[in-house]
Amino acid sequence: MRSDRASLGLKIAAVAGLLFLHLPILLIFVYAFTTEDTSYQWPPPGLTLQWFGVTWNRPDVWEALSLSLRVAAISTAIALVLGTLCAAAVARSRFFGRETISLLVILPIALPGVITGISLRSAFNLAEIPFSFWTIVAGHATFCVVVVYNNAVARFRRTSGSLIEASMDLGANYFQTFRLVILPNIATALLAGGMLAFALSFDEVIVTTFTSGQQQTLPIWMLEELVRPRQRPVTNVVAMVVVLVTAVPILIAYYLTRGTDTVAGQGK
Amino acid sequence: MGPVAQVSDALWRRPRVLLLLLLLPPLLWLGIVYLGSLFALLAQSFFSIDEFSGLINYEFTLRTYGELFRAANLDIILRTLAMATSVTIAAAIVAFPIAYYAARYARGRWKALFYLGIMLPLWSSYLVKVYAWKLILAREGILNWLFETLHLDWLLAAYLSIPVLGGNSLSVSWTGTFLVFLYVWLPFMILPIQAALERIPPSLLEAAGDLGADRGQTLRYVILPLALPGIVAGSIFTFSLTLGDYIVPQIIGTSARMIGQAVYQFQGTAGNIPLAAAFAVVPIVIMGIYLTVARRMGAFNAL
């Protein structure tokens, strides 16, 4: 068997698989320019740029986008702190219950989102906490921790413990060691984890439907349009912009972790 | 010596305290916000709802769990299991060649391209992906247009007339739901399989060839058994994600519900939190069993 050449069948299957993954997304790009505004007609009867202007002047889209960005920023910040702390503890020492902690971090993303969502909702109801910006953040931060944790723990494992010992031997205290030795070593992993956590939060819809009350994040706005289409052209434009915008942090995270043994998206 | 240095020294002498300080914030958050909520929910599954007043009766009972076994509810569970199983099998079949090519043959620039080609769809918006399929499967959409242009509309019509799989159009059929699930979860299957395949030393394949195995035999007796933990790891994602999803079947599919939709409706419009909680336990139990089996097959090493 010659092992250096792929068979034709394999090539076709692999390329067909990749096309299957990408063509549907590219289709949205075409629909963003269609002149048809009441149905999903294919091929588009004509092409136009007018829907970009219409979308630009829609306050509800801007509000949803702004809420999504704020939620994602704060959830990412919380997840960065909690995920790094947890990774530092798990990677540096062996202790009773270590496996349980890894499981606990992964659980919010391993269990179906509908369960996380409904649990949080009923807990907020029981505790009589009104739905607000912060209830959305509480949900998002919970499942974003795992992404940061995964990236950080992989980097901690490859960062030699003797570096920390050397730093302390040379007279640095824990805080100096963290700032001058640990942080520079894990910075790109944290940045990558943060990017992915941001993307995850920005896109989340299932948990958010349970924790958002009256407020609309961008995915909730999209969901409304999917269930009851009212503004098809605007939805097309928003969908296209969302694809482009979410691709940016993914590409950045990829370049940050390239050449390391971390799979940047492991956590999702 | 300043206070900062003193704190640092104290921590150095007591590594357990440092460990505790590191773990405290994440444990407080996940323990209280997450586990607390989860248990609060699960506890409610042991309550029942008063059929006349519609209020929750706070007395321990297993009656709510008993309701899961009523024909209509059992149907929902079995339907969801059937969907999760078929999506998982199909995803493994579609994912394998992509993962195999990416792991064995793609080099340099192509490797990066394959990697991003899998990562970008994985991370791009879930709702946008579902929306794309709404466009594709719509009656006036591209798929119907394709069948008509190729003069194959009779084939599509014949397929749609098949009882369970078909329906009025693809967007309101079981097949439509299946396709969307396959699409949105496919990258989750590719990545672990690729990781497993990359760990197979090329010399093993050469050895198989030297011993007279042809491509098919090498695949069957060498590659597939070694890739199995990766496939099982991927199936954890595809299975679990399909099990709990309520958005895809709500937007594309028949009116027959899946577990996620049942949970959503029982807690929302029906206001029956105990039954919703009991329904939520079903995927947890199923995944618990699934994960135990997967661990035995070594899937966790491939994650």
Coordinates of C-alpha atoms in Angstrom, one line a residue:
Chain A
M1 CA 0.0 0.0 0.0
R2 CA 1.3 3.4 -0.9
S3 CA 0.7 5.6 2.1
D4 CA 1.8 8.9 0.8
R5 CA -1.1 9.5 -1.6
A6 CA -4.8 9.8 -0.8
S7 CA -7.2 7.7 -2.9
L8 CA -9.6 9.6 -5.1
G9 CA -12.6 8.4 -3.1
L10 CA -11.2 9.8 0.1
K11 CA -10.4 13.2 -1.6
I12 CA -13.9 13.5 -2.9
A13 CA -15.4 12.6 0.4
A14 CA -13.2 15.0 2.3
V15 CA -13.8 17.9 -0.1
A16 CA -17.5 17.2 -0.2
G17 CA -17.6 17.2 3.6
L18 CA -15.9 20.6 3.7
L19 CA -18.3 22.0 1.1
F20 CA -21.2 20.7 3.1
L21 CA -19.8 22.7 6.1
H22 CA -19.3 25.9 4.2
L23 CA -21.8 26.3 1.4
P24 CA -24.8 26.9 3.7
I25 CA -23.0 29.8 5.4
L26 CA -21.9 31.3 2.0
L27 CA -25.5 31.1 0.9
I28 CA -26.4 33.7 3.6
F29 CA -24.0 36.1 1.9
V30 CA -26.0 35.9 -1.3
Y31 CA -29.3 36.4 0.5
A32 CA -28.1 39.6 2.1
F33 CA -28.1 41.2 -1.3
T34 CA -31.4 39.9 -2.7
T35 CA -34.1 42.3 -3.8
E36 CA -36.8 39.8 -2.7
D37 CA -38.2 40.8 0.7
T38 CA -41.2 38.5 1.4
S39 CA -39.9 35.0 0.6
Y40 CA -36.7 33.0 0.5
Q41 CA -36.8 32.8 -3.3
W42 CA -33.8 31.2 -5.1
P43 CA -32.2 32.3 -7.3
P44 CA -32.5 35.9 -6.1
P45 CA -34.5 38.0 -8.6
G46 CA -32.0 40.9 -8.3
L47 CA -29.2 42.2 -6.2
T48 CA -29.2 45.3 -4.1
L49 CA -27.3 47.1 -1.3
Q50 CA -30.3 48.8 0.1
W51 CA -30.9 46.4 3.0
F52 CA -27.5 47.4 4.6
G53 CA -28.8 50.9 4.9
V54 CA -32.1 49.8 6.2
T55 CA -30.4 47.6 8.8
W56 CA -28.0 50.4 9.8
N57 CA -31.0 52.6 10.7
R58 CA -32.7 50.0 12.9
P59 CA -32.5 50.9 16.6
D60 CA -33.6 47.5 17.8
V61 CA -30.7 45.8 16.0
W62 CA -28.3 48.3 17.5
E63 CA -29.7 47.8 21.0
A64 CA -29.5 44.0 20.7
L65 CA -26.0 44.2 19.4
S66 CA -24.9 46.6 22.2
L67 CA -26.5 44.3 24.9
S68 CA -24.8 41.3 23.4
L69 CA -21.4 43.0 23.4
R70 CA -21.7 44.2 27.0
V71 CA -22.8 40.8 28.2
A72 CA -20.0 39.0 26.4
A73 CA -17.4 41.5 27.7
I74 CA -18.4 41.1 31.3
S75 CA -18.9 37.3 31.1
T76 CA -15.5 36.9 29.5
A77 CA -13.9 39.0 32.3
I78 CA -15.5 36.9 35.0
A79 CA -14.7 33.7 33.1
L80 CA -11.0 34.8 32.7
V81 CA -10.6 35.2 36.5
L82 CA -12.4 32.1 37.5
G83 CA -11.0 29.9 34.8
T84 CA -7.4 31.0 35.4
L85 CA -7.7 30.4 39.2
C86 CA -9.1 27.0 38.6
A87 CA -6.6 26.0 36.0
A88 CA -3.7 27.2 38.3
A89 CA -5.0 25.1 41.2
V90 CA -5.6 22.0 39.1
A91 CA -2.4 22.1 37.0
R92 CA 0.0 22.9 39.9
S93 CA -1.0 20.4 42.5
R94 CA -2.6 17.1 43.1
F95 CA -5.3 17.0 45.7
F96 CA -8.4 15.1 46.8
G97 CA -11.3 16.0 44.5
R98 CA -9.2 17.3 41.7
E99 CA -11.1 15.2 39.1
T100 CA -14.4 16.4 40.5
I101 CA -13.4 20.0 40.0
S102 CA -12.5 19.3 36.3
L103 CA -15.9 17.7 36.0
L104 CA -17.6 20.6 37.7
V105 CA -16.1 23.1 35.3
I106 CA -17.1 21.0 32.3
L107 CA -20.6 20.2 33.5
P108 CA -22.3 23.5 32.4
I109 CA -21.3 22.8 28.8
A110 CA -21.6 19.0 28.9
L111 CA -25.2 19.1 30.1
P112 CA -27.7 20.3 27.5
G113 CA -28.2 24.1 27.6
V114 CA -31.9 23.7 28.2
I115 CA -31.1 22.2 31.6
T116 CA -28.6 24.9 32.6
G117 CA -31.1 27.5 31.5
I118 CA -34.2 26.1 33.2
S119 CA -32.1 25.5 36.4
L120 CA -31.0 29.1 36.6
R121 CA -34.4 30.4 35.8
S122 CA -36.1 28.4 38.5
A123 CA -33.3 29.4 40.9
F124 CA -33.8 33.1 40.1
N125 CA -37.5 32.6 40.6
L126 CA -37.1 30.9 43.9
A127 CA -34.6 33.6 45.1
E128 CA -37.0 36.2 43.7
I129 CA -34.2 37.8 41.7
P130 CA -35.7 39.9 38.9
F131 CA -34.4 39.2 35.4
S132 CA -31.8 41.8 34.3
F133 CA -28.5 42.3 32.6
W134 CA -26.8 40.5 35.5
T135 CA -28.9 37.4 35.3
I136 CA -27.9 37.0 31.6
V137 CA -24.2 37.5 32.7
A138 CA -24.5 34.9 35.5
G139 CA -25.6 32.3 33.0
H140 CA -23.0 33.2 30.4
A141 CA -20.1 33.4 32.8
T142 CA -20.9 29.9 34.1
F143 CA -20.4 28.2 30.8
C144 CA -17.6 30.4 29.6
V145 CA -15.3 29.4 32.5
V146 CA -14.7 26.0 30.8
V147 CA -13.2 27.6 27.6
V148 CA -10.7 29.7 29.5
Y149 CA -10.0 26.8 31.9
N150 CA -9.2 24.4 29.0
N151 CA -6.8 26.8 27.3
A152 CA -5.1 27.9 30.5
V153 CA -4.7 24.4 31.9
A154 CA -3.1 23.1 28.7
R155 CA -0.6 26.0 28.9
F156 CA 0.1 25.5 32.6
R157 CA 0.9 21.9 32.0
R158 CA 3.5 22.8 29.5
T159 CA 4.9 25.7 31.5
S160 CA 7.7 24.2 33.6
G161 CA 7.2 24.4 37.4
S162 CA 10.9 25.0 37.8
L163 CA 10.4 28.5 36.3
I164 CA 8.2 29.4 39.2
E165 CA 10.7 27.8 41.7
A166 CA 13.6 29.7 40.1
S167 CA 11.7 32.9 40.4
M168 CA 11.0 32.4 44.0
D169 CA 14.6 31.3 44.7
L170 CA 15.7 34.5 43.2
G171 CA 13.7 36.4 45.8
A172 CA 10.4 37.2 44.0
N173 CA 7.3 36.8 46.0
Y174 CA 4.1 35.1 44.7
F175 CA 2.6 38.3 43.4
Q176 CA 5.8 39.3 41.5
T177 CA 6.2 35.8 40.2
F178 CA 2.7 35.8 38.9
R179 CA 3.1 39.2 37.3
L180 CA 6.6 38.7 35.8
V181 CA 6.8 35.0 35.2
I182 CA 3.5 33.2 35.1
L183 CA 1.4 35.9 33.3
P184 CA 3.8 36.4 30.3
N185 CA 3.9 32.6 29.9
I186 CA 0.1 32.1 29.9
A187 CA -0.9 35.4 28.3
T188 CA -1.5 34.1 24.8
A189 CA -3.5 31.1 26.1
L190 CA -5.6 33.5 28.2
L191 CA -6.2 35.8 25.3
A192 CA -7.2 32.8 23.1
G193 CA -9.5 31.5 25.8
G194 CA -10.9 34.9 26.3
M195 CA -11.6 35.3 22.5
L196 CA -13.4 32.0 22.4
A197 CA -15.3 32.7 25.6
F198 CA -16.4 36.0 24.0
A199 CA -17.5 34.3 20.8
L200 CA -19.4 31.7 22.9
S201 CA -21.2 34.3 24.9
F202 CA -21.9 36.5 21.9
D203 CA -23.6 33.6 20.2
E204 CA -25.4 31.9 23.1
V205 CA -29.2 31.6 22.8
I206 CA -30.5 28.6 24.7
V207 CA -29.5 29.6 28.2
T208 CA -30.2 33.2 27.4
T209 CA -33.9 32.6 26.5
F210 CA -34.3 31.5 30.1
T211 CA -32.4 34.2 31.9
S212 CA -33.1 37.4 29.9
G213 CA -36.6 38.5 30.8
Q214 CA -37.6 41.3 28.4
Q215 CA -34.2 42.2 27.1
Q216 CA -33.1 41.1 23.7
T217 CA -29.5 40.0 22.9
L218 CA -28.7 39.7 19.3
P219 CA -29.2 35.9 19.2
I220 CA -32.6 36.3 20.9
W221 CA -33.5 38.9 18.3
M222 CA -32.5 36.4 15.5
L223 CA -34.5 33.7 17.2
E224 CA -37.6 35.9 17.2
E225 CA -37.1 36.5 13.5
L226 CA -36.6 32.8 12.9
V227 CA -39.8 31.8 14.7
R228 CA -41.9 34.6 13.3
P229 CA -40.1 36.2 10.2
R230 CA -41.1 39.8 9.9
Q231 CA -38.0 41.5 8.5
R232 CA -36.4 38.9 6.2
P233 CA -34.0 41.3 4.5
V234 CA -32.8 42.8 7.8
T235 CA -32.3 39.3 9.2
N236 CA -30.3 38.3 6.2
V237 CA -27.9 41.3 6.7
V238 CA -27.6 40.7 10.4
A239 CA -26.9 37.0 9.8
M240 CA -24.1 37.9 7.4
V241 CA -22.6 40.5 9.7
V242 CA -22.7 38.0 12.6
V243 CA -20.8 35.4 10.6
L244 CA -18.1 38.0 9.7
V245 CA -17.8 39.4 13.2
T246 CA -17.6 36.0 14.9
A247 CA -14.9 34.8 12.4
V248 CA -12.5 37.5 13.7
P249 CA -12.0 36.3 17.3
I250 CA -11.7 32.7 16.0
L251 CA -9.0 33.7 13.6
I252 CA -7.1 35.6 16.3
A253 CA -7.4 32.7 18.7
Y254 CA -6.1 30.4 16.1
Y255 CA -3.0 32.6 15.4
L256 CA -2.4 32.9 19.1
T257 CA -2.3 29.2 19.8
R258 CA -0.8 28.1 16.5
G259 CA 2.2 25.8 16.9
T260 CA 1.1 24.8 20.4
D261 CA -0.6 21.5 21.2
T262 CA -3.8 23.2 22.3
V263 CA -6.8 22.8 20.1
A264 CA -8.2 26.2 20.6
G265 CA -11.8 25.2 20.3
Q266 CA -11.6 22.1 22.5
G267 CA -13.8 23.8 25.1
K268 CA -16.9 24.3 23.1
Chain B
M1 CA 9.6 43.2 54.8
G2 CA 6.4 44.7 53.4
P3 CA 3.0 43.2 54.0
V4 CA 2.8 41.9 50.5
A5 CA 6.0 39.9 50.9
Q6 CA 4.7 38.7 54.3
V7 CA 1.5 37.4 52.8
S8 CA 3.5 35.7 50.0
D9 CA 5.9 34.1 52.5
A10 CA 3.0 32.8 54.6
L11 CA 1.4 31.3 51.5
W12 CA 4.7 29.7 50.5
R13 CA 4.8 27.9 53.9
R14 CA 1.2 26.8 53.5
P15 CA 0.6 25.6 50.0
R16 CA -2.7 24.2 51.0
V17 CA -4.0 27.7 51.9
L18 CA -2.8 29.0 48.5
L19 CA -4.6 26.1 46.8
L20 CA -7.8 26.9 48.8
L21 CA -7.5 30.6 47.9
L22 CA -7.1 29.7 44.2
L23 CA -10.1 27.3 44.2
L24 CA -12.4 29.3 46.4
P25 CA -13.8 31.9 43.9
P26 CA -14.4 29.4 41.0
L27 CA -15.9 26.8 43.5
L28 CA -18.1 29.4 45.1
W29 CA -19.4 30.5 41.7
L30 CA -19.9 27.1 40.1
G31 CA -21.0 25.5 43.4
I32 CA -23.6 28.1 44.3
V33 CA -24.8 29.6 41.0
Y34 CA -24.6 26.4 39.0
L35 CA -24.9 23.4 41.2
G36 CA -27.3 25.2 43.5
S37 CA -29.6 25.9 40.6
L38 CA -29.3 22.4 39.3
F39 CA -30.2 20.8 42.5
A40 CA -33.0 23.3 43.1
L41 CA -34.4 22.2 39.7
L42 CA -33.9 18.4 40.3
A43 CA -35.5 18.7 43.8
Q44 CA -38.7 20.1 42.1
S45 CA -39.0 16.9 40.1
F46 CA -40.0 15.1 43.3
F47 CA -43.0 17.5 43.7
S48 CA -46.2 17.3 41.7
I49 CA -48.7 19.7 40.3
D50 CA -52.2 19.8 41.5
E51 CA -54.4 19.1 38.5
F52 CA -57.3 21.3 39.6
S53 CA -55.5 24.4 40.9
G54 CA -52.4 24.2 38.8
L55 CA -50.3 25.0 41.8
I56 CA -47.2 23.0 42.9
N57 CA -47.8 20.6 45.7
Y58 CA -44.7 20.6 47.8
E59 CA -44.8 17.0 49.0
F60 CA -42.4 14.3 48.1
T61 CA -43.8 12.0 45.4
L62 CA -42.6 9.9 42.5
R63 CA -45.8 10.5 40.6
T64 CA -44.2 13.1 38.3
Y65 CA -41.6 10.6 37.2
G66 CA -44.4 8.1 36.6
E67 CA -45.9 10.6 34.2
L68 CA -42.9 10.3 32.0
F69 CA -44.0 6.8 31.1
R70 CA -47.4 7.9 29.8
A71 CA -47.5 7.0 26.1
A72 CA -47.3 10.6 24.8
N73 CA -44.3 11.4 27.0
L74 CA -42.6 8.1 26.3
D75 CA -43.0 8.9 22.6
I76 CA -41.1 12.1 23.0
I77 CA -38.2 10.4 24.8
L78 CA -38.0 7.6 22.2
R79 CA -38.3 10.0 19.3
T80 CA -35.4 12.1 20.7
L81 CA -33.3 9.1 21.3
A82 CA -33.9 7.9 17.7
M83 CA -32.9 11.3 16.4
A84 CA -29.8 11.5 18.5
T85 CA -28.7 8.1 17.4
S86 CA -29.2 8.7 13.7
V87 CA -27.5 12.1 13.8
T88 CA -24.6 10.5 15.6
I89 CA -24.1 7.7 13.2
A90 CA -24.5 9.9 10.1
A91 CA -22.0 12.5 11.6
A92 CA -19.4 9.7 12.2
I93 CA -19.8 8.6 8.6
V94 CA -19.5 12.1 7.1
A95 CA -16.8 13.2 9.5
F96 CA -14.4 10.3 9.1
P97 CA -13.1 11.1 5.6
I98 CA -12.6 14.7 6.5
A99 CA -10.8 13.9 9.7
Y100 CA -8.7 11.2 8.0
Y101 CA -7.6 13.4 5.1
A102 CA -6.8 16.3 7.5
A103 CA -4.8 14.0 9.8
R104 CA -2.9 11.9 7.3
Y105 CA -2.5 13.8 4.1
A106 CA -2.9 17.5 4.7
R107 CA 0.4 19.2 5.2
G108 CA 1.6 22.8 5.8
R109 CA -0.8 25.3 4.3
W110 CA -3.4 22.7 3.6
K111 CA -3.3 21.5 7.2
A112 CA -4.0 25.1 8.4
L113 CA -6.8 25.4 5.8
F114 CA -8.4 22.2 6.9
Y115 CA -8.1 23.2 10.5
L116 CA -9.8 26.6 9.9
G117 CA -12.2 24.9 7.6
I118 CA -13.5 22.9 10.5
M119 CA -13.0 25.6 13.2
L120 CA -14.9 28.4 11.5
P121 CA -18.1 26.5 11.0
L122 CA -17.8 25.1 14.5
W123 CA -17.6 28.5 16.1
S124 CA -19.8 30.5 13.7
S125 CA -23.2 31.4 15.1
Y126 CA -25.5 28.5 15.8
L127 CA -28.6 30.5 14.9
V128 CA -27.1 31.7 11.7
K129 CA -26.4 28.1 10.7
V130 CA -30.0 27.1 11.5
Y131 CA -31.2 30.2 9.6
A132 CA -29.1 29.1 6.6
W133 CA -30.9 25.8 6.5
K134 CA -34.2 27.5 6.7
L135 CA -33.2 29.3 3.5
I136 CA -32.0 26.1 1.9
L137 CA -35.0 23.9 2.8
A138 CA -37.7 26.5 2.1
R139 CA -40.2 25.6 -0.6
E140 CA -39.0 28.4 -2.8
G141 CA -35.4 27.8 -1.7
I142 CA -32.3 26.5 -3.4
L143 CA -32.8 22.8 -2.8
N144 CA -36.2 22.6 -4.4
W145 CA -34.9 24.8 -7.2
L146 CA -32.0 22.4 -7.7
F147 CA -34.3 19.4 -7.9
E148 CA -36.5 21.2 -10.4
T149 CA -33.6 22.4 -12.6
L150 CA -32.3 18.9 -12.8
H151 CA -35.8 17.6 -13.5
L152 CA -35.7 15.4 -10.4
D153 CA -38.7 16.9 -8.6
W154 CA -40.5 13.6 -8.9
L155 CA -37.7 12.1 -6.8
L156 CA -38.1 14.7 -4.0
A157 CA -41.9 14.2 -4.1
A158 CA -41.5 10.5 -3.8
Y159 CA -39.1 10.9 -0.9
L160 CA -41.4 13.3 0.9
S161 CA -44.3 10.9 0.6
I162 CA -42.4 8.3 2.7
P163 CA -44.5 8.3 6.0
V164 CA -42.2 9.1 8.9
L165 CA -39.2 10.7 7.1
G166 CA -41.1 13.0 4.7
G167 CA -43.8 15.6 5.1
N168 CA -45.4 18.5 3.2
S169 CA -42.0 20.0 2.4
L170 CA -38.4 19.3 3.6
S171 CA -38.5 22.2 6.1
V172 CA -41.4 20.6 8.0
S173 CA -40.1 17.0 7.9
W174 CA -38.1 14.7 10.1
T175 CA -35.4 14.7 7.4
G176 CA -35.1 18.4 7.6
T177 CA -34.5 18.3 11.4
F178 CA -32.0 15.5 10.9
L179 CA -30.0 17.5 8.2
V180 CA -29.8 20.6 10.3
F181 CA -28.7 18.6 13.4
L182 CA -26.1 16.8 11.3
Y183 CA -24.9 20.1 9.9
V184 CA -24.6 22.0 13.2
W185 CA -22.9 19.2 15.2
L186 CA -20.6 17.8 12.5
P187 CA -17.5 19.7 13.5
F188 CA -17.8 18.4 17.0
M189 CA -17.4 14.9 15.5
I190 CA -14.5 15.8 13.2
L191 CA -12.1 17.2 15.8
P192 CA -11.9 14.2 18.2
I193 CA -11.6 11.7 15.3
Q194 CA -8.8 13.8 13.8
A195 CA -7.0 14.0 17.1
A196 CA -7.3 10.2 17.5
L197 CA -6.1 9.6 13.9
E198 CA -3.1 11.9 14.3
R199 CA -1.9 9.7 17.2
I200 CA -1.6 6.6 14.9
P201 CA 2.1 6.2 14.0
P202 CA 2.5 6.1 10.2
S203 CA 4.8 3.1 10.7
L204 CA 1.8 1.0 11.8
L205 CA 0.2 1.6 8.5
E206 CA 3.4 0.7 6.7
A207 CA 3.7 -2.4 8.7
A208 CA 0.1 -3.4 7.8
G209 CA 1.0 -2.8 4.1
D210 CA 4.3 -4.8 4.4
L211 CA 2.3 -7.7 5.9
G212 CA 0.1 -7.7 2.8
A213 CA -2.9 -5.8 3.9
D214 CA -4.6 -3.8 1.2
R215 CA -6.2 -0.3 1.8
G216 CA -9.5 -1.8 2.9
Q217 CA -7.9 -4.2 5.3
T218 CA -5.6 -1.6 6.8
L219 CA -8.6 0.6 7.4
R220 CA -10.8 -2.2 8.8
Y221 CA -8.2 -3.8 11.1
V222 CA -5.7 -1.1 12.0
I223 CA -7.1 2.4 11.6
L224 CA -10.8 2.0 12.6
P225 CA -10.0 0.2 16.0
L226 CA -7.5 2.9 16.8
A227 CA -9.9 5.7 15.8
L228 CA -12.7 4.3 17.8
P229 CA -12.0 6.2 21.0
G230 CA -12.1 9.4 18.9
I231 CA -15.4 8.4 17.3
V232 CA -16.9 7.7 20.7
A233 CA -15.6 11.0 22.1
G234 CA -17.2 12.8 19.1
S235 CA -20.4 10.9 19.6
I236 CA -20.7 12.2 23.2
F237 CA -21.0 15.7 21.7
T238 CA -23.4 14.9 18.9
F239 CA -25.5 12.7 21.1
S240 CA -25.7 15.1 24.0
L241 CA -26.3 18.2 22.0
T242 CA -29.1 16.6 19.9
L243 CA -30.7 15.2 23.1
G244 CA -31.2 18.6 24.7
D245 CA -31.7 20.9 21.7
Y246 CA -35.1 22.6 21.4
I247 CA -34.4 25.3 18.9
V248 CA -33.7 23.3 15.7
P249 CA -36.8 21.1 15.9
Q250 CA -38.9 24.2 16.7
I251 CA -37.7 26.0 13.6
I252 CA -37.3 23.1 11.2
G253 CA -39.3 20.0 11.6
T254 CA -42.6 18.4 12.3
S255 CA -45.0 19.3 15.2
A256 CA -43.9 16.2 17.0
R257 CA -41.9 17.4 20.0
M258 CA -38.4 16.4 21.3
I259 CA -37.2 16.4 24.9
G260 CA -35.8 19.9 24.9
Q261 CA -39.1 21.3 23.5
A262 CA -41.1 19.4 26.1
V263 CA -38.9 20.8 28.9
Y264 CA -39.3 24.3 27.5
Q265 CA -43.1 24.1 27.1
F266 CA -43.8 22.4 30.5
Q267 CA -41.9 25.1 32.3
G268 CA -43.1 28.0 30.2
T269 CA -46.6 27.9 28.8
A270 CA -47.8 24.9 30.8
G271 CA -46.3 26.1 34.0
N272 CA -45.6 22.5 35.1
I273 CA -42.2 22.9 36.6
P274 CA -42.1 19.5 38.3
L275 CA -42.8 17.7 35.0
A276 CA -40.3 19.9 33.2
A277 CA -37.7 19.0 35.9
A278 CA -38.5 15.3 35.6
F279 CA -38.0 15.6 31.8
A280 CA -34.7 17.4 32.3
V281 CA -33.5 14.4 34.3
V282 CA -34.0 12.1 31.3
P283 CA -31.0 13.5 29.2
I284 CA -28.9 13.7 32.4
V285 CA -29.5 10.0 33.1
I286 CA -29.0 9.0 29.5
M287 CA -25.7 10.9 29.3
G288 CA -24.6 9.5 32.6
I289 CA -25.0 6.0 31.2
Y290 CA -23.4 7.0 27.9
L291 CA -20.4 8.6 29.6
T292 CA -19.8 5.5 31.7
V293 CA -19.8 3.3 28.6
A294 CA -17.6 5.9 26.8
R295 CA -15.1 6.0 29.6
R296 CA -14.7 2.2 29.5
M297 CA -14.0 2.5 25.7
G298 CA -11.2 5.0 26.5
A299 CA -13.0 8.0 24.8
F300 CA -11.8 10.5 27.5
N301 CA -8.2 10.1 26.4
A302 CA -9.2 11.2 22.9
L303 CA -11.0 14.4 24.0

